[in-house]
Amino acid sequence: MRHLEIIILNGISNVGVNSVGLNMRYLELKRKVQNVRMLAIQGIAEAGSGHPGASFSAAEIMGALYFHKMNHRPNKPDWEERDFFINSKAHSAPGHYATFAVAGYIPLEEIKTLRKLGSRLQGHPVRYSERQKEHSFPGIEYSGGSEGIGLSVAIGIALAKKRDGKKNRIYALIGDGESNEGQIWEAAMSAPKFKLDNLVVILDRNNIQQDGFTEDIMPLDPVRDKWSAFNWNVIEINGHKIEQLIDALNRVEKVEDRPSIIIANTVKGNGIKHMANTPQWHGKAPPRKHIPILLDELQSEVLIAPSIIAGERENYEEKIKKAERGGADLIHLDVMDGKFVPNVSFFADTIKNLRKLTSIPFDAHLMIENPVDSVQQYIDARCDVITVHGEVCNESDFLEINQMLLKAGISPGIALNPATPYPTWLDDHLNNIDVIIVMSVNPGFAGQKFIPEMLDKMADIGKILKRNNYKGFIEADGGIDATTLQQVFDAGARIMVTGNAVYGSADINSNIIQLRHKANVAIELKLLEYATLMDIRSDWIKSRKHILIPFAKEVGIEEELHAIK
Ligand code: DX5
Ligand code: ZN
């Protein structure tokens, strides 16, 4: 049988350095989680079986833990001081193995041995032991499969560590289907009795179990109240937002004398639209021929970054809140000093105040004359992404800034004005750059007209980056609206700064929804094109019918859909 060639985005450093207290280098973390999904789905397709649903609903949860929060050493899995991760919903194993691979525990290639005879990566993971050397591996703390048991194991470890006065923290992932098991509730009762504040449970609340919706099979709600009544500290978040996960994981560290549970609201199969929220994808492999398109979909995610200087120059707090509620992914902060650009907006002190409002990632675009002199202020203001302009930094300035950003755990970026060509010295530093802003207007003001020539520039830069295995994102900034968004998407941009298109009219919520819709149209068109190229167009449309129906007219497949019915 021919093996799939394992594809991931190159350049991701897979050595797990995890330092609590730093920012999270948000865009890199985002890419790592994308890589986890890519690896997991390839492993499942290669095996012809496995669980994409849970692997995908828990991808950010595991990513936030292994790529940021947990103290662990991929090259010394049994390190005494490590934090423990007990995966009680062990059928999410493909996602867990892929997380181990991206974190540097096992070679990426090994994912294609998933579920094979003699492999260490069994359908349900086996805790390492000498006796079972061939099908277990160091890193797996708990042999799972029978649901409902992992939480009790986690409690045992937490209790032992506490009694021994150790600092290790214990994280346990449980499922909502798994919560049907009585043992979960016996465990829930006991952890508060022992005051296990070193224990954090994360509930992957995706609302689906095996072959149906949890609330039909065995209603779990009001789940929050249930855990509160058992005397747990409860936090509820969106489990696909890395920033919310990390924020919650930081907050529970301060809780004393009680265990904590983070109810992570997730979508089963999240990442591949036709798998999302459909019980049939709980445990089914996609056909191998779909893999290239699925990988393309996973890399096509679009991040919308509203720029708060657009519209009225006030009420930044309200603007951020509204953008967040409308589903924005980042908040774009245009810092203008009146020298580099003929306009003044706000500086680090304003950002510092806004930071208290929200955990949504801040994407700071510094349009300032001497970024080396003042970048520290923006680091201190806890921006998540900081971009400086190529026109005001030479290679050595850039490197100085870059080192400061990396040290602080901030995603570094560089911005290029319309007239500025791609600086060739960037080639040597692409591993340390998470975003390249290709300006599509001359910077200084929101609401300007998009410069169409920038589409070719963006595509050309995209080619250079591809040749260099660039792992980061291209960001389009200036004049992005419902029309140009599709164009810059096709030219390779995946982060969209949107000023006027979001804040230029009153209904911020609908504006973001419309832009998101346009992004989805662009994605569907791209995937359809790919399916045509691969000669599986009708098969693809059939698998994705329920997603494509609402787009039928815009992507021009009404007749084809009709023929399938
Ligand atoms: C331009 C800024 C942009 C701009 C975006 O100097 O960097 O972020 O304000 O606003 P629109 O989308 O209105 O061009
Ligand atoms: Zn900007």
CSV table of N, CA and C and ligand atoms in Angstrom, one decimal, residues 332 334 365 367 439 477 497, ligand 2:
chain,number,residue,atom,x,y,z
A,332,HIS,N,-6.7,45.0,15.6
A,332,HIS,CA,-5.5,45.7,14.9
A,332,HIS,C,-5.4,47.1,15.5
A,334,ASP,N,-3.4,50.5,15.2
A,334,ASP,CA,-2.5,51.3,14.4
A,334,ASP,C,-1.9,52.4,15.2
A,365,HIS,N,0.4,47.5,15.0
A,365,HIS,CA,1.1,47.9,13.8
A,365,HIS,C,1.8,49.3,14.1
A,367,MET,N,3.5,52.3,13.3
A,367,MET,CA,3.9,53.3,12.2
A,367,MET,C,4.7,54.4,12.9
A,439,MET,N,1.3,46.3,2.8
A,439,MET,CA,0.3,47.4,2.9
A,439,MET,C,-0.3,47.6,1.5
A,477,ASP,N,-3.3,44.9,4.6
A,477,ASP,CA,-3.8,46.1,5.4
A,477,ASP,C,-4.0,47.3,4.5
A,497,VAL,N,-6.8,43.0,7.7
A,497,VAL,CA,-7.1,44.2,8.5
A,497,VAL,C,-8.3,44.9,7.9
B,2,ZN,ZN,-2.5,48.9,10.1
